[in-house]
């Protein structure tokens, strides 16, 4: 770690970015409580900070508060942040990925959550082979079958996993979903429960090249319910960094 970074972090901790540390503590205690309600250990949950649209200094503040895994939605923004932020940050791609952009993130992204078609998986296979790496991925499932969202249907999930498991430069690590936006997170419980059940049945099949370890579900509005239903990774943006401004 260089000196500039220490300065940024110390300023962030005591100064105008201290709300980030407070937010993280609050999210962590809610994760803890949801784990207690469902007799789980909080150690089994990864808190991924969704940093899209947020500046580097905020990411450094979250890192100095103890977070290590960050998620981005847009390839260009992800690449810029990877280049300019400390190398001990673990980056995940969580947004819809176009096939022509795959080449920019292979080898730099620990986990791609948003594999939503076999053609995208084939492109990842091709670029990973070229780079000589094996890329960890999740398959995105559109559990609620929303028109506006990407992903395989629940019905197609098993076939998709089987098909993708044939690709030797990809490891399927689990499943991801984004539940509908709602004021009442209880409304999403059935979607989380359905994905968990799918996740368990795929895991029981013990397919080669497939390890169902990561169940990525739950965002700011619904991560507590998602944890109660078996999530192992929650993706929290607003709850850590505040509202996003896209302008
Ligand atoms: C933006 C985003 C999030 C974070 O949403 P918040 O409601 O701000 O927590 C999580 N997952 C995906 C896929 C996203 O695009």
PDB file of N, CA, C and O in Angstrom, residues 6-38:
ATOM      1  N   UNK A   6      -2.999   5.509   1.981  1.00  0.00           N
ATOM      2  CA  UNK A   6      -3.216   5.629   3.422  1.00  0.00           C
ATOM      3  C   UNK A   6      -3.900   6.942   3.769  1.00  0.00           C
ATOM      4  O   UNK A   6      -4.835   6.980   4.554  1.00  0.00           O
ATOM      5  N   UNK A   7      -3.422   8.008   3.141  1.00  0.00           N
ATOM      6  CA  UNK A   7      -3.983   9.328   3.396  1.00  0.00           C
ATOM      7  C   UNK A   7      -5.464   9.338   3.034  1.00  0.00           C
ATOM      8  O   UNK A   7      -6.303   9.762   3.822  1.00  0.00           O
ATOM      9  N   UNK A   8      -5.766   8.800   1.833  1.00  0.00           N
ATOM     10  CA  UNK A   8      -7.156   8.760   1.388  1.00  0.00           C
ATOM     11  C   UNK A   8      -8.005   7.999   2.400  1.00  0.00           C
ATOM     12  O   UNK A   8      -9.081   8.423   2.788  1.00  0.00           O
ATOM     13  N   UNK A   9      -7.457   6.866   2.843  1.00  0.00           N
ATOM     14  CA  UNK A   9      -8.246   6.032   3.743  1.00  0.00           C
ATOM     15  C   UNK A   9      -8.475   6.722   5.080  1.00  0.00           C
ATOM     16  O   UNK A   9      -9.577   6.679   5.611  1.00  0.00           O
ATOM     17  N   UNK A  10      -7.426   7.341   5.616  1.00  0.00           N
ATOM     18  CA  UNK A  10      -7.588   7.997   6.916  1.00  0.00           C
ATOM     19  C   UNK A  10      -8.580   9.156   6.827  1.00  0.00           C
ATOM     20  O   UNK A  10      -9.423   9.333   7.700  1.00  0.00           O
ATOM     21  N   UNK A  11      -8.487   9.902   5.737  1.00  0.00           N
ATOM     22  CA  UNK A  11      -9.421  11.000   5.541  1.00  0.00           C
ATOM     23  C   UNK A  11     -10.844  10.457   5.434  1.00  0.00           C
ATOM     24  O   UNK A  11     -11.779  10.973   6.037  1.00  0.00           O
ATOM     25  N   UNK A  12     -10.967   9.370   4.670  1.00  0.00           N
ATOM     26  CA  UNK A  12     -12.290   8.799   4.456  1.00  0.00           C
ATOM     27  C   UNK A  12     -12.900   8.341   5.778  1.00  0.00           C
ATOM     28  O   UNK A  12     -14.085   8.553   6.034  1.00  0.00           O
ATOM     29  N   UNK A  13     -12.064   7.747   6.616  1.00  0.00           N
ATOM     30  CA  UNK A  13     -12.585   7.213   7.873  1.00  0.00           C
ATOM     31  C   UNK A  13     -13.092   8.305   8.794  1.00  0.00           C
ATOM     32  O   UNK A  13     -14.114   8.176   9.437  1.00  0.00           O
ATOM     33  N   UNK A  14     -12.363   9.401   8.845  1.00  0.00           N
ATOM     34  CA  UNK A  14     -12.737  10.433   9.810  1.00  0.00           C
ATOM     35  C   UNK A  14     -13.595  11.527   9.173  1.00  0.00           C
ATOM     36  O   UNK A  14     -14.304  12.221   9.862  1.00  0.00           O
ATOM     37  N   UNK A  15     -13.527  11.645   7.860  1.00  0.00           N
ATOM     38  CA  UNK A  15     -14.156  12.780   7.203  1.00  0.00           C
ATOM     39  C   UNK A  15     -15.518  12.504   6.611  1.00  0.00           C
ATOM     40  O   UNK A  15     -16.312  11.742   7.156  1.00  0.00           O
ATOM     41  N   UNK A  16     -15.779  13.119   5.450  1.00  0.00           N
ATOM     42  CA  UNK A  16     -17.135  13.103   4.888  1.00  0.00           C
ATOM     43  C   UNK A  16     -17.594  11.740   4.382  1.00  0.00           C
ATOM     44  O   UNK A  16     -18.764  11.556   4.097  1.00  0.00           O
ATOM     45  N   UNK A  17     -16.659  10.780   4.298  1.00  0.00           N
ATOM     46  CA  UNK A  17     -17.068   9.459   3.837  1.00  0.00           C
ATOM     47  C   UNK A  17     -17.302   8.477   4.977  1.00  0.00           C
ATOM     48  O   UNK A  17     -17.495   7.287   4.767  1.00  0.00           O
ATOM     49  N   UNK A  18     -17.317   8.984   6.205  1.00  0.00           N
ATOM     50  CA  UNK A  18     -17.489   8.073   7.342  1.00  0.00           C
ATOM     51  C   UNK A  18     -18.861   7.390   7.309  1.00  0.00           C
ATOM     52  O   UNK A  18     -19.042   6.337   7.917  1.00  0.00           O
ATOM     53  N   UNK A  19     -19.799   7.969   6.551  1.00  0.00           N
ATOM     54  CA  UNK A  19     -21.117   7.307   6.444  1.00  0.00           C
ATOM     55  C   UNK A  19     -20.990   5.917   5.826  1.00  0.00           C
ATOM     56  O   UNK A  19     -21.796   5.026   6.104  1.00  0.00           O
ATOM     57  N   UNK A  20     -19.953   5.735   4.994  1.00  0.00           N
ATOM     58  CA  UNK A  20     -19.770   4.425   4.350  1.00  0.00           C
ATOM     59  C   UNK A  20     -19.439   3.359   5.393  1.00  0.00           C
ATOM     60  O   UNK A  20     -20.015   2.263   5.392  1.00  0.00           O
ATOM     61  N   UNK A  21     -18.539   3.713   6.303  1.00  0.00           N
ATOM     62  CA  UNK A  21     -18.203   2.786   7.390  1.00  0.00           C
ATOM     63  C   UNK A  21     -19.443   2.483   8.235  1.00  0.00           C
ATOM     64  O   UNK A  21     -19.712   1.330   8.577  1.00  0.00           O
ATOM     65  N   UNK A  22     -20.209   3.510   8.537  1.00  0.00           N
ATOM     66  CA  UNK A  22     -21.428   3.306   9.339  1.00  0.00           C
ATOM     67  C   UNK A  22     -22.421   2.404   8.612  1.00  0.00           C
ATOM     68  O   UNK A  22     -23.011   1.499   9.203  1.00  0.00           O
ATOM     69  N   UNK A  23     -22.597   2.673   7.300  1.00  0.00           N
ATOM     70  CA  UNK A  23     -23.517   1.837   6.519  1.00  0.00           C
ATOM     71  C   UNK A  23     -23.073   0.377   6.503  1.00  0.00           C
ATOM     72  O   UNK A  23     -23.890  -0.543   6.622  1.00  0.00           O
ATOM     73  N   UNK A  24     -21.774   0.172   6.333  1.00  0.00           N
ATOM     74  CA  UNK A  24     -21.261  -1.202   6.275  1.00  0.00           C
ATOM     75  C   UNK A  24     -21.511  -1.918   7.606  1.00  0.00           C
ATOM     76  O   UNK A  24     -21.977  -3.059   7.635  1.00  0.00           O
ATOM     77  N   UNK A  25     -21.263  -1.219   8.707  1.00  0.00           N
ATOM     78  CA  UNK A  25     -21.509  -1.829  10.018  1.00  0.00           C
ATOM     79  C   UNK A  25     -22.981  -2.194  10.177  1.00  0.00           C
ATOM     80  O   UNK A  25     -23.327  -3.255  10.702  1.00  0.00           O
ATOM     81  N   UNK A  26     -23.843  -1.317   9.686  1.00  0.00           N
ATOM     82  CA  UNK A  26     -25.272  -1.572   9.798  1.00  0.00           C
ATOM     83  C   UNK A  26     -25.687  -2.771   8.929  1.00  0.00           C
ATOM     84  O   UNK A  26     -26.441  -3.652   9.378  1.00  0.00           O
ATOM     85  N   UNK A  27     -25.175  -2.822   7.689  1.00  0.00           N
ATOM     86  CA  UNK A  27     -25.490  -3.969   6.820  1.00  0.00           C
ATOM     87  C   UNK A  27     -24.962  -5.255   7.459  1.00  0.00           C
ATOM     88  O   UNK A  27     -25.664  -6.272   7.510  1.00  0.00           O
ATOM     89  N   UNK A  28     -23.736  -5.207   7.979  1.00  0.00           N
ATOM     90  CA  UNK A  28     -23.159  -6.415   8.584  1.00  0.00           C
ATOM     91  C   UNK A  28     -23.974  -6.890   9.779  1.00  0.00           C
ATOM     92  O   UNK A  28     -24.150  -8.093   9.977  1.00  0.00           O
ATOM     93  N   UNK A  29     -24.521  -5.947  10.566  1.00  0.00           N
ATOM     94  CA  UNK A  29     -25.288  -6.419  11.721  1.00  0.00           C
ATOM     95  C   UNK A  29     -26.636  -6.988  11.276  1.00  0.00           C
ATOM     96  O   UNK A  29     -27.155  -7.930  11.883  1.00  0.00           O
ATOM     97  N   UNK A  30     -27.184  -6.461  10.178  1.00  0.00           N
ATOM     98  CA  UNK A  30     -28.429  -7.055   9.653  1.00  0.00           C
ATOM     99  C   UNK A  30     -28.177  -8.434   9.052  1.00  0.00           C
ATOM    100  O   UNK A  30     -29.023  -9.326   9.143  1.00  0.00           O
ATOM    101  N   UNK A  31     -27.007  -8.599   8.433  1.00  0.00           N
ATOM    102  CA  UNK A  31     -26.635  -9.926   7.910  1.00  0.00           C
ATOM    103  C   UNK A  31     -26.531 -10.921   9.069  1.00  0.00           C
ATOM    104  O   UNK A  31     -27.060 -12.031   9.027  1.00  0.00           O
ATOM    105  N   UNK A  32     -25.852 -10.456  10.125  1.00  0.00           N
ATOM    106  CA  UNK A  32     -25.689 -11.279  11.329  1.00  0.00           C
ATOM    107  C   UNK A  32     -27.044 -11.708  11.892  1.00  0.00           C
ATOM    108  O   UNK A  32     -27.267 -12.881  12.200  1.00  0.00           O
ATOM    109  N   UNK A  33     -27.967 -10.753  11.978  1.00  0.00           N
ATOM    110  CA  UNK A  33     -29.294 -11.052  12.541  1.00  0.00           C
ATOM    111  C   UNK A  33     -30.064 -12.033  11.652  1.00  0.00           C
ATOM    112  O   UNK A  33     -30.706 -12.967  12.149  1.00  0.00           O
ATOM    113  N   UNK A  34     -29.971 -11.836  10.335  1.00  0.00           N
ATOM    114  CA  UNK A  34     -30.666 -12.752   9.412  1.00  0.00           C
ATOM    115  C   UNK A  34     -30.073 -14.153   9.526  1.00  0.00           C
ATOM    116  O   UNK A  34     -30.789 -15.154   9.440  1.00  0.00           O
ATOM    117  N   UNK A  35     -28.757 -14.222   9.731  1.00  0.00           N
ATOM    118  CA  UNK A  35     -28.102 -15.525   9.911  1.00  0.00           C
ATOM    119  C   UNK A  35     -28.586 -16.193  11.187  1.00  0.00           C
ATOM    120  O   UNK A  35     -28.856 -17.394  11.211  1.00  0.00           O
ATOM    121  N   UNK A  36     -28.704 -15.404  12.255  1.00  0.00           N
ATOM    122  CA  UNK A  36     -29.174 -15.981  13.517  1.00  0.00           C
ATOM    123  C   UNK A  36     -30.591 -16.527  13.374  1.00  0.00           C
ATOM    124  O   UNK A  36     -30.880 -17.628  13.820  1.00  0.00           O
ATOM    125  N   UNK A  37     -31.453 -15.749  12.681  1.00  0.00           N
ATOM    126  CA  UNK A  37     -32.838 -16.202  12.493  1.00  0.00           C
ATOM    127  C   UNK A  37     -32.906 -17.515  11.731  1.00  0.00           C
ATOM    128  O   UNK A  37     -33.840 -18.283  11.891  1.00  0.00           O
ATOM    129  N   UNK A  38     -31.920 -17.742  10.854  1.00  0.00           N
ATOM    130  CA  UNK A  38     -31.989 -18.953  10.034  1.00  0.00           C
ATOM    131  C   UNK A  38     -30.914 -19.974  10.432  1.00  0.00           C
ATOM    132  O   UNK A  38     -30.595 -20.864   9.643  1.00  0.00           O
TER     133      UNK A  38
END
